[in-house]
XYZ file of C-alpha atoms in Angstrom:
692
model
C 6.605 16.753 -5.463
C 6.452 13.252 -4.066
C 3.803 13.685 -1.904
C 1.285 15.369 -4.906
C 2.564 12.902 -6.965
C 1.532 9.995 -4.655
C -2.233 11.804 -4.038
C -2.176 12.001 -8.159
C -1.180 7.720 -8.314
C -4.495 7.125 -5.972
C -6.992 7.395 -8.326
C -4.830 6.054 -11.895
C -3.055 2.801 -10.248
C -5.610 0.716 -8.185
C -5.641 2.069 -4.714
C -2.321 4.070 -3.834
C 0.937 5.614 -3.632
C 2.712 6.175 -0.599
C 4.495 9.128 -0.272
C 7.694 7.892 1.915
C 9.978 5.198 1.927
C 9.199 5.351 5.773
C 5.930 3.991 5.124
C 7.203 0.873 3.871
C 7.851 -0.460 7.452
C 3.960 -0.425 8.357
C 2.691 -3.564 9.222
C -0.776 -3.796 9.826
C -1.566 -7.697 10.557
C -5.192 -6.991 10.333
C -7.806 -4.103 10.008
C -11.343 -4.479 8.742
C -13.021 -0.798 7.755
C -16.643 -1.529 6.456
C -16.101 -4.104 3.773
C -12.094 -3.965 3.985
C -10.070 -6.706 5.657
C -6.142 -5.748 5.645
C -3.376 -8.355 6.119
C 0.178 -6.881 6.333
C 3.358 -7.910 4.845
C 5.944 -10.088 6.270
C 8.996 -8.682 7.401
C 11.483 -11.325 6.513
C 11.935 -13.755 3.972
C 11.720 -17.059 5.785
C 8.018 -15.920 6.786
C 6.666 -14.799 3.451
C 3.152 -16.102 2.565
C 3.363 -15.463 -1.362
C 0.360 -13.942 -3.033
C -1.291 -16.543 -5.048
C -2.710 -14.020 -7.287
C -1.650 -10.501 -7.764
C -3.858 -7.434 -9.355
C -2.034 -5.334 -11.869
C -3.238 -2.162 -13.060
C -2.590 -1.353 -16.396
C -1.833 2.379 -16.045
C -1.369 3.044 -19.730
C -5.085 1.185 -20.772
C -6.833 4.129 -21.627
C -4.227 6.246 -23.316
C -3.953 6.922 -26.780
C 0.074 5.737 -26.639
C 1.956 3.061 -27.947
C 5.163 2.539 -26.143
C 6.182 -1.036 -28.098
C 8.429 -2.901 -25.765
C 8.664 -0.860 -22.519
C 12.520 -1.332 -21.778
C 13.101 0.805 -19.139
C 11.146 1.691 -15.893
C 12.614 4.792 -13.287
C 10.827 6.829 -10.499
C 13.161 9.794 -10.434
C 14.040 11.964 -7.220
C 10.990 14.247 -7.395
C 9.008 11.174 -7.420
C 8.089 11.331 -11.044
C 8.110 8.175 -13.139
C 10.153 7.390 -16.164
C 8.830 4.997 -18.990
C 11.223 4.028 -21.815
C 10.257 1.976 -24.934
C 10.498 1.773 -28.328
C 8.292 4.300 -29.227
C 8.422 6.693 -26.778
C 10.275 8.286 -23.456
C 7.367 9.429 -21.117
C 7.627 11.106 -17.855
C 4.460 10.285 -15.696
C 2.802 12.266 -12.944
C 0.534 9.895 -11.816
C -2.407 11.892 -13.944
C -0.801 12.819 -17.177
C 2.061 11.113 -19.774
C 4.351 13.480 -21.069
C 6.542 12.988 -24.154
C 10.158 13.647 -23.582
C 11.910 14.996 -26.575
C 15.429 15.183 -27.457
C 17.679 18.407 -29.087
C 19.549 17.228 -32.299
C 22.352 20.000 -31.293
C 22.907 20.775 -27.689
C 24.085 23.695 -28.605
C 20.756 24.588 -30.544
C 17.718 23.249 -28.335
C 15.094 24.541 -30.775
C 14.886 21.696 -33.120
C 13.629 18.553 -31.767
C 12.678 14.940 -32.375
C 10.755 12.554 -29.698
C 13.578 9.847 -27.917
C 12.680 6.445 -29.214
C 14.374 3.105 -28.681
C 15.333 3.646 -25.041
C 16.814 0.752 -23.533
C 18.106 1.798 -19.985
C 17.223 5.177 -17.565
C 19.741 5.938 -14.711
C 19.275 8.743 -12.183
C 22.886 8.737 -10.490
C 23.805 10.334 -7.280
C 23.879 13.742 -8.432
C 20.442 13.522 -9.786
C 21.612 13.246 -13.637
C 19.402 11.288 -15.232
C 20.709 9.274 -18.234
C 18.809 7.459 -21.119
C 20.138 4.708 -22.969
C 18.971 4.347 -26.656
C 19.651 2.466 -29.905
C 20.887 5.944 -31.134
C 23.097 7.013 -28.445
C 23.513 8.429 -24.685
C 21.504 11.549 -23.828
C 21.097 13.471 -20.192
C 17.950 15.008 -19.147
C 18.195 18.724 -19.370
C 15.383 19.633 -16.228
C 14.643 23.328 -16.935
C 13.942 22.678 -20.845
C 12.093 19.760 -20.483
C 14.949 17.918 -22.825
C 16.786 15.160 -24.293
C 20.591 16.194 -24.439
C 23.263 14.086 -26.517
C 26.274 14.001 -24.416
C 29.647 14.741 -25.395
C 33.331 14.578 -23.885
C 35.297 17.099 -22.868
C 36.315 18.209 -26.405
C 32.482 18.525 -27.336
C 32.566 15.075 -29.320
C 29.334 13.162 -28.990
C 30.452 10.394 -27.003
C 28.500 7.725 -28.828
C 25.974 7.284 -31.339
C 25.847 3.624 -31.235
C 23.322 1.405 -29.465
C 24.013 1.574 -25.304
C 22.264 -1.676 -23.638
C 23.341 -0.765 -19.845
C 23.750 1.910 -17.592
C 25.085 1.897 -13.881
C 26.985 4.123 -11.810
C 30.742 2.654 -10.378
C 31.669 2.788 -6.864
C 33.550 6.118 -7.606
C 30.726 7.475 -8.859
C 31.162 7.542 -12.475
C 29.046 6.687 -15.490
C 29.258 3.011 -16.387
C 28.337 2.419 -19.993
C 27.302 -0.763 -21.789
C 27.743 -1.384 -25.456
C 29.008 -3.726 -28.027
C 32.325 -1.598 -28.091
C 32.844 -2.651 -24.513
C 32.447 -1.198 -21.192
C 32.816 2.779 -21.178
C 33.745 4.611 -18.021
C 32.377 8.438 -18.019
C 33.493 11.114 -15.962
C 30.395 13.234 -15.515
C 32.274 16.130 -13.938
C 35.135 16.078 -16.156
C 33.103 14.821 -19.189
C 36.724 12.596 -19.609
C 35.406 8.705 -21.340
C 37.399 5.578 -20.795
C 37.172 2.640 -22.684
C 37.599 -0.686 -21.479
C 37.692 -3.441 -24.258
C 39.041 -6.820 -25.116
C 42.800 -7.315 -26.145
C 43.945 -10.322 -27.085
C 47.604 -9.528 -25.936
C 45.705 -8.783 -22.176
C 44.700 -11.405 -20.188
C 43.781 -8.649 -17.714
C 41.119 -6.830 -20.460
C 37.571 -7.656 -21.140
C 36.877 -11.104 -22.024
C 35.283 -9.844 -24.862
C 33.370 -6.285 -26.087
C 29.836 -7.176 -26.035
C 28.091 -5.896 -22.362
C 24.488 -6.301 -22.225
C 24.134 -5.979 -18.267
C 26.203 -3.679 -15.818
C 25.353 -4.625 -12.017
C 26.530 -3.158 -8.833
C 27.027 -5.109 -5.819
C 27.946 -4.585 -2.346
C 31.469 -3.768 -1.498
C 32.844 -2.115 -4.827
C 32.501 -4.949 -6.949
C 30.679 -4.740 -10.435
C 28.962 -7.406 -12.569
C 28.871 -7.487 -16.039
C 26.595 -9.618 -18.560
C 28.314 -10.391 -21.272
C 28.253 -12.793 -24.090
C 30.472 -15.023 -22.129
C 29.078 -15.057 -18.730
C 29.630 -13.237 -15.763
C 32.378 -11.228 -14.835
C 33.209 -9.964 -11.548
C 35.359 -7.052 -11.336
C 36.646 -5.810 -8.481
C 36.497 -1.990 -9.124
C 39.266 -0.162 -7.677
C 42.066 -2.505 -8.236
C 40.101 -3.427 -12.000
C 40.808 -6.983 -11.259
C 38.491 -9.515 -12.706
C 37.115 -12.876 -13.016
C 34.615 -14.420 -15.502
C 31.991 -17.045 -14.430
C 30.696 -19.207 -17.261
C 27.303 -20.946 -16.489
C 27.702 -23.370 -19.161
C 31.784 -24.362 -19.153
C 31.248 -27.347 -21.505
C 29.854 -25.611 -23.840
C 31.909 -21.663 -23.331
C 31.106 -20.874 -26.857
C 27.116 -20.860 -26.948
C 25.947 -17.313 -26.540
C 22.561 -18.954 -26.011
C 23.599 -20.600 -22.422
C 26.125 -18.022 -21.554
C 25.401 -14.594 -22.788
C 23.948 -12.608 -19.690
C 21.591 -10.119 -20.084
C 20.160 -9.316 -16.812
C 21.762 -9.603 -13.417
C 20.724 -9.633 -9.427
C 22.101 -9.861 -6.168
C 20.018 -11.848 -3.538
C 20.048 -10.939 0.021
C 22.501 -14.007 0.813
C 24.719 -12.516 -1.394
C 24.299 -14.738 -4.604
C 24.148 -13.552 -7.979
C 21.681 -14.281 -10.506
C 21.796 -13.928 -14.369
C 19.318 -14.297 -16.623
C 19.965 -15.936 -20.293
C 18.118 -17.178 -23.489
C 18.221 -20.550 -22.109
C 17.415 -20.409 -18.249
C 18.656 -18.761 -15.043
C 21.843 -19.236 -13.038
C 22.040 -18.463 -9.490
C 25.993 -18.304 -8.820
C 27.580 -18.502 -5.178
C 30.627 -16.025 -5.757
C 32.541 -17.482 -3.137
C 32.275 -21.103 -4.353
C 31.609 -20.386 -7.772
C 28.747 -23.221 -8.003
C 26.165 -22.232 -10.292
C 22.896 -23.635 -9.871
C 20.457 -23.493 -13.217
C 16.695 -23.012 -13.871
C 14.759 -23.616 -16.877
C 11.546 -24.437 -17.489
C 10.336 -27.724 -17.802
C 6.848 -28.449 -19.094
C 6.199 -31.249 -16.661
C 6.903 -29.243 -13.662
C 3.984 -26.238 -12.961
C 7.081 -24.587 -10.645
C 9.665 -24.098 -12.918
C 10.427 -21.004 -14.951
C 7.363 -20.510 -17.365
C 10.038 -19.773 -19.883
C 13.871 -19.983 -20.135
C 14.052 -17.060 -21.718
C 15.038 -14.098 -19.469
C 14.665 -10.384 -19.718
C 15.025 -9.057 -16.616
C 15.692 -10.595 -12.747
C 14.663 -8.128 -10.036
C 15.236 -7.933 -6.007
C 12.867 -5.958 -4.614
C 13.234 -4.452 -0.545
C 11.420 -7.292 0.671
C 14.157 -9.645 -0.498
C 11.506 -11.253 -3.440
C 13.448 -12.170 -6.422
C 11.202 -11.968 -9.676
C 11.501 -12.724 -13.257
C 10.397 -11.561 -16.322
C 10.256 -13.917 -19.753
C 9.384 -13.349 -23.179
C 6.183 -15.188 -23.363
C 6.230 -16.584 -19.735
C 4.569 -13.727 -17.595
C 6.304 -12.893 -14.488
C 7.541 -14.989 -12.063
C 8.391 -15.026 -8.427
C 11.124 -16.973 -6.710
C 10.004 -18.817 -3.476
C 12.949 -19.419 -1.794
C 11.947 -21.707 0.677
C 10.699 -24.082 -1.621
C 13.331 -23.410 -4.075
C 10.745 -23.087 -6.771
C 9.022 -20.113 -8.993
C 5.487 -19.022 -8.943
C 3.647 -17.728 -12.012
C 1.626 -14.930 -12.870
C 0.099 -15.272 -16.202
C -2.358 -13.219 -18.270
C -5.732 -14.314 -18.103
C -7.403 -13.372 -20.850
C -11.153 -12.066 -19.466
C -9.633 -11.656 -15.811
C -9.562 -8.394 -14.913
C -6.528 -7.625 -12.846
C -4.405 -10.082 -14.791
C -1.196 -9.053 -16.000
C -1.815 -7.695 -19.249
C 1.294 -9.250 -21.574
C 2.863 -12.977 -20.973
C 6.371 -10.455 -22.701
C 7.652 -8.671 -19.268
C 10.697 -6.823 -20.312
C 11.220 -4.807 -17.442
C 10.930 -5.021 -13.531
C 11.234 -2.364 -11.456
C 10.493 -0.868 -7.851
C 9.085 2.416 -6.200
C 10.104 4.172 -3.492
C 6.666 2.987 -1.873
C 7.171 -0.228 -2.677
C 4.906 -1.118 -5.535
C 6.006 -3.088 -8.369
C 6.355 -2.061 -11.693
C 6.211 -4.091 -15.301
C 7.071 -3.004 -18.642
C 5.573 -5.122 -21.123
C 5.245 -6.022 -25.043
C 3.193 -5.233 -26.592
C 0.581 -3.871 -23.726
C 1.874 -1.263 -21.889
C 2.835 -0.859 -18.179
C 1.360 -2.931 -15.357
C 1.195 -1.861 -11.612
C 1.231 -4.103 -9.042
C 0.190 -2.313 -6.137
C 1.132 -3.918 -2.538
C -2.020 -2.688 -0.767
C -4.056 -4.854 -2.996
C -2.422 -8.127 -1.479
C -2.731 -7.204 1.729
C -6.242 -7.019 1.206
C -9.580 -9.349 1.447
C -12.672 -8.530 0.845
C -15.483 -9.529 2.284
C -18.634 -10.175 0.202
C -22.293 -10.859 0.299
C -22.834 -13.935 -2.150
C -25.684 -16.391 -2.973
C -23.320 -19.463 -1.555
C -22.555 -18.159 2.113
C -19.967 -20.583 3.071
C -16.981 -17.803 1.769
C -19.118 -14.568 2.143
C -21.259 -12.218 4.196
C -25.197 -12.120 4.930
C -25.166 -8.605 3.202
C -22.932 -6.061 1.690
C -23.752 -3.154 4.180
C -21.264 -3.813 7.048
C -22.743 -2.031 9.715
C -20.297 -3.508 12.574
C -17.246 -5.332 13.647
C -16.113 -6.299 16.749
C -13.480 -8.945 18.053
C -13.691 -11.330 20.542
C -11.484 -12.315 23.069
C -10.436 -15.330 20.938
C -9.320 -13.324 17.942
C -12.600 -14.096 16.316
C -14.327 -10.858 14.338
C -18.257 -10.851 14.574
C -19.264 -8.793 11.450
C -22.933 -7.134 11.145
C -24.064 -7.212 7.746
C -28.122 -8.308 7.319
C -27.405 -10.217 10.466
C -23.969 -11.163 12.276
C -21.748 -13.203 10.658
C -18.496 -14.847 12.828
C -15.186 -14.832 11.179
C -12.960 -17.635 12.809
C -9.353 -16.601 11.613
C -7.344 -19.343 12.746
C -9.286 -21.766 9.945
C -10.891 -19.226 7.696
C -14.236 -20.736 8.743
C -17.438 -17.977 8.954
C -20.524 -18.746 10.850
C -23.786 -16.414 10.095
C -26.711 -15.727 12.300
C -29.325 -15.184 10.475
C -32.909 -13.942 10.736
C -34.716 -15.871 9.218
C -38.220 -14.217 10.111
C -39.215 -17.991 12.524
C -38.349 -19.134 15.638
C -35.404 -20.566 14.421
C -33.796 -17.118 13.914
C -30.085 -17.413 15.736
C -31.039 -13.389 15.971
C -34.169 -11.316 15.503
C -32.991 -8.570 13.488
C -31.285 -7.652 10.011
C -30.266 -4.346 10.989
C -26.968 -4.422 13.215
C -25.333 -1.317 14.691
C -22.238 -1.159 16.401
C -21.423 -2.764 19.586
C -18.997 -4.352 22.398
C -17.192 -6.969 23.558
C -17.033 -6.258 27.334
C -14.703 -7.019 29.909
C -16.538 -9.875 30.935
C -16.554 -11.354 27.529
C -19.871 -10.685 26.667
C -20.688 -9.532 23.356
C -23.670 -7.157 22.102
C -25.071 -5.388 19.439
C -26.792 -2.346 18.390
C -29.482 -2.619 16.168
C -32.305 -0.664 14.370
C -35.395 -1.366 15.683
C -34.587 -4.391 18.012
C -32.581 -2.220 20.428
C -29.278 -4.589 22.318
C -28.775 -8.176 20.910
C -26.637 -10.311 23.511
C -25.015 -13.365 22.404
C -25.814 -16.092 24.187
C -22.715 -18.956 24.013
C -24.883 -21.540 25.554
C -27.811 -21.476 22.690
C -25.018 -19.940 19.792
C -27.576 -16.961 19.040
C -28.586 -13.684 20.069
C -31.402 -12.676 22.099
C -32.907 -9.092 22.297
C -32.972 -7.929 25.264
C -36.467 -6.365 26.977
C -36.903 -2.594 25.796
C -39.716 -0.064 26.150
C -39.269 3.282 24.254
C -41.902 4.764 25.912
C -39.850 5.176 29.453
C -38.279 8.177 28.822
C -41.225 10.391 26.946
C -43.161 9.395 30.801
C -40.136 10.760 32.531
C -38.376 7.847 33.979
C -34.958 8.711 35.069
C -33.861 4.850 35.266
C -35.484 1.865 35.267
C -34.987 -1.974 34.437
C -35.324 -1.957 30.792
C -33.443 -0.203 27.734
C -35.169 3.083 27.264
C -35.111 2.916 22.934
C -35.177 0.379 20.443
C -32.769 2.450 18.324
C -29.393 1.986 19.197
C -26.176 3.114 17.715
C -22.591 2.253 19.756
C -22.124 0.863 23.061
C -19.436 1.765 24.986
C -17.917 0.387 28.081
C -15.837 2.621 30.768
C -13.352 1.413 33.463
C -16.019 1.239 35.881
C -17.105 -1.609 33.768
C -20.516 0.609 32.958
C -22.020 0.344 29.480
C -22.953 3.440 27.804
C -25.664 3.326 25.064
C -25.822 5.645 22.212
C -29.354 5.496 21.429
C -31.516 7.659 18.348
C -34.264 9.127 20.344
C -33.692 9.392 23.905
C -29.875 10.421 24.593
C -27.097 8.619 26.278
C -28.134 5.802 28.701
C -25.731 3.817 31.343
C -26.524 0.451 32.300
C -24.968 -0.719 35.187
C -24.364 -4.816 34.941
C -23.984 -5.269 38.726
C -27.318 -4.029 39.511
C -29.097 -4.329 36.031
C -30.262 -0.661 36.286
C -30.486 1.420 33.382
C -29.890 5.414 33.840
C -31.385 7.840 31.069
C -29.841 10.736 30.246
C -32.044 12.604 27.354
C -32.089 15.650 25.468
C -33.972 18.324 27.228
C -34.156 21.893 25.056
C -35.166 23.716 28.150
C -32.213 22.413 30.153
C -28.342 23.159 28.839
C -26.812 20.778 31.404
C -28.630 17.875 29.339
C -27.009 16.654 26.360
C -27.174 18.501 23.546
C -29.193 16.910 21.244
C -31.345 13.608 21.374
C -29.421 11.528 18.670
C -26.197 10.368 20.169
C -23.573 8.358 17.564
C -20.593 7.588 20.418
C -18.949 7.833 23.388
C -15.489 7.303 24.694
C -13.780 7.806 28.481
C -10.211 8.935 27.773
C -7.138 8.776 29.295
C -7.320 11.323 32.036
C -10.761 10.454 32.908
C -12.985 12.662 30.254
C -15.832 11.017 29.055
C -16.687 12.336 25.690
C -20.212 12.136 23.862
C -20.635 12.556 20.243
C -24.198 13.616 18.583
C -25.845 14.889 15.798
C -25.572 18.388 17.525
C -22.696 19.231 19.214
C -19.743 17.351 21.092
C -20.189 17.215 24.899
C -17.904 16.491 28.081
C -20.062 14.977 30.361
C -19.659 15.082 34.595
C -20.930 11.815 35.298
C -20.968 12.553 38.785
C -23.148 15.338 38.393
C -25.283 13.777 35.287
C -24.604 17.158 33.426
C -23.037 17.872 29.852
C -20.360 20.798 28.703
C -21.446 21.476 25.039
C -19.083 22.116 21.868
C -20.540 23.886 19.012
C -19.302 25.211 15.602
C -18.320 28.977 16.048
C -19.139 31.321 13.213
C -15.616 33.386 14.107
C -13.722 31.054 15.493
C -11.411 28.698 13.292
C -10.415 26.414 16.451
C -13.794 25.513 17.443
C -15.643 22.543 15.962
C -16.160 22.781 12.155
C -19.481 21.174 12.073
C -21.769 19.982 15.075
C -21.895 16.371 14.002
C -19.680 14.373 16.115
C -19.174 10.701 14.155
C -16.425 9.505 16.112
C -13.900 9.736 18.949
C -10.560 8.046 19.152
C -7.601 8.423 21.721
C -4.579 7.696 20.049
C -1.145 6.086 21.741
C -0.037 9.492 22.737
C -3.054 9.960 24.647
C -4.404 13.227 21.696
C -8.004 12.476 21.770
C -9.752 12.849 18.226
C -13.197 13.879 16.698
C -14.403 12.760 13.665
C -17.405 15.235 12.172
C -18.642 15.858 8.792
C -16.414 18.698 8.317
C -12.874 16.540 9.021
C -11.051 15.049 11.796
C -10.584 17.536 15.089
C -7.330 17.564 17.515
C -8.501 18.213 20.782
C -6.224 21.154 23.048
C -6.989 20.235 26.466
C -4.647 23.662 27.403
C -6.694 25.693 25.039
C -9.979 23.364 25.633
C -10.430 23.691 21.304
C -9.355 21.926 18.441
C -7.215 22.266 15.187
C -9.219 20.861 12.238
C -8.038 18.336 9.370
C -10.407 17.859 5.913
C -9.660 18.299 2.222
C -7.244 21.245 2.243
C -5.162 18.978 4.052
C -5.607 16.344 1.285
C -8.221 13.971 2.624
C -10.523 12.576 -0.618
C -13.132 12.902 1.726
C -14.057 14.778 5.403
C -17.058 12.729 6.465
C -14.689 10.783 9.221
C -17.353 8.134 10.735
C -14.555 6.287 11.712
C -10.988 6.088 13.429
C -8.388 3.509 14.329
C -4.880 3.682 14.908
C -2.093 0.983 13.429
C 1.461 0.538 15.142
C 3.003 3.000 13.308
C 0.772 5.916 14.553
C -0.863 5.958 11.760
C -4.543 7.291 11.881
C -7.236 4.918 9.555
C -10.037 7.145 8.986
C -13.363 5.733 7.530
C -15.294 8.126 4.889
C -18.186 8.710 3.349
C -15.950 8.240 0.233
C -13.550 5.377 0.901
C -10.537 5.094 3.519
C -7.805 7.491 4.344
C -4.383 7.269 6.380
C -3.336 10.046 7.768
C -0.066 10.420 9.704
C -0.439 13.086 12.552
C 3.011 13.830 12.892
C 3.791 14.148 9.176
C 0.693 15.345 7.780
C 1.265 12.709 5.395
C -1.920 11.500 3.791
C -3.058 8.195 1.698
C -6.240 7.991 -0.019
C -7.976 4.390 -0.337
C -10.960 5.307 -2.646
C -10.659 1.894 -5.026
C -9.929 -1.841 -4.890
C -8.993 -3.717 -8.240
C -11.594 -0.711 -9.984
C -14.071 -1.009 -7.906
C -15.460 2.288 -5.394
C -14.508 1.476 -1.693
C -17.509 3.786 -1.056
C -18.853 4.866 2.608
C -17.747 3.435 5.446
C -20.548 2.881 8.426
C -20.116 4.865 11.220
C -17.865 3.121 13.856
C -17.448 0.030 11.266
C -13.601 -0.285 12.336
C -11.516 -2.578 14.210
C -7.519 -2.642 15.019
C -7.204 -6.328 15.932
C -4.756 -7.481 19.325
C -2.353 -8.843 16.957
């Protein structure tokens, strides 16, 4: 279920949803795929670079559903998202919303009504799903897809009043917070006990109104109450009350706690109508945070509905009218993310009732009155470089055909010329073809190139052969070429034999291999300055299988592979001959398509071939392939670029977006859009995983 939900969520929630918590440990510091530059997540709180802006997607924007105040968000063990509000309880599968109803009589489920006024959702360790509402407590019956009112061992309904909070105790009991006190419900025996305030018992609750329950580490339960934050050492039921404003202990505005969270240092955070309190439970010291109109880094509103700590250690707060706040721990301040009218991707409302993190690290925001917003963490990891009128922050063109990294970590981006991106200072240097002698490059159509072992940068091009960067003149020079050499029968020469160059590759012998459009494969020996030509000859089956060559690769076993428009070739470089691989109609382990667009060897020595019909894994022991394509969940099977991240995932640039594919688990994540815009096709070979 989780795998399918994640695939569905891709198209609905901005970019994608991850299918396993293990993927949270993925850290790509930099990856460029066509137009995308992805910068990965920091791994410790101290190293955090918090986002300056966040792109949200309102998943209910196009839906004819009004949830009202979204008070509850939960992901269940099957991967479904549950959304509870004033007007409905919805189950969301990434495509559709199912409105959940409840049975008026648990013994007679035929008569039902919509579940409304949902205040809290909980899935316990036994996968029971519970809903706290203003009309009592309900348990979900998965077989009948109904909520059933909860009764005790005598069959009497446990509660019909407002349930404010739910949690599971350290001993696996259901904790229920209401105006009547703290109820403890044994879900196995259905025994029900109630902890209340008793004036004659100093060890009882200090009051009966329980607004929040938070189960912390080491068997400690915290209650948010009208009189403050109550710590309960659960096994012994020992209690200690922390009053946020001891100078005014009767003030419910100052002391009533409606939300509690524990940070990575063990501090307890409580939210009230008059700010946020950070309690050190060991010392009892309380730090107060409130809105200060003169301080843009104070809380944007003191009335706090929700405090939430995510898996990265980030502390989020939601307020009534102040939008979403993120605590900047290093500077002890808050960053604000507010609704901005007219800006696509801003949060849809400044009234935040619920904050929740799903299994893949995305943040779900329940608002009033504007539905549910999703902050897909991937969108914060993606930067898009575009062509802009002002070239200082942008590219020369929108169509990125090539990306290379030099020894200094600069990225060289081919798009209507070349742009050098210095990551250290975020500066861009442009090499434009201006059509005159002042041009810093002679072509606007830049194709894949190489930074070789000597640090020399070459790009292929369309109609201008190879362009070599001259660092002394800070420009690109076109190398001599004669497109008639091959047709004249020349086998070697001192000039390139084609003006159309798709890619350039350096092997271990420091030979450069040039994939041409009209004349097959060409080798360049830098030591001698001599080119050797390997053209296609239809009358000689030992020659390369096609005139159009897309890509080349030497694998760790010394095999030299050549991908062409008509077949895969394994070259014997000593003899200058080629073994061909073609699709075979009755052989499912042959190539599925003859056009081999990309070749890659992963960190485990597996060789992959991208075609217009999927990615192929080569099996050297049997000299055949396994193909992965749309039947495996790929959004597109035209695989134009392949790279690998440090976690062993393959990133595939396709005709329609980007795919992350894990070869071991076969899990797939499809990137098809960014902030509502289609990513589109990735140019052949236009991908790089940098040294970092």
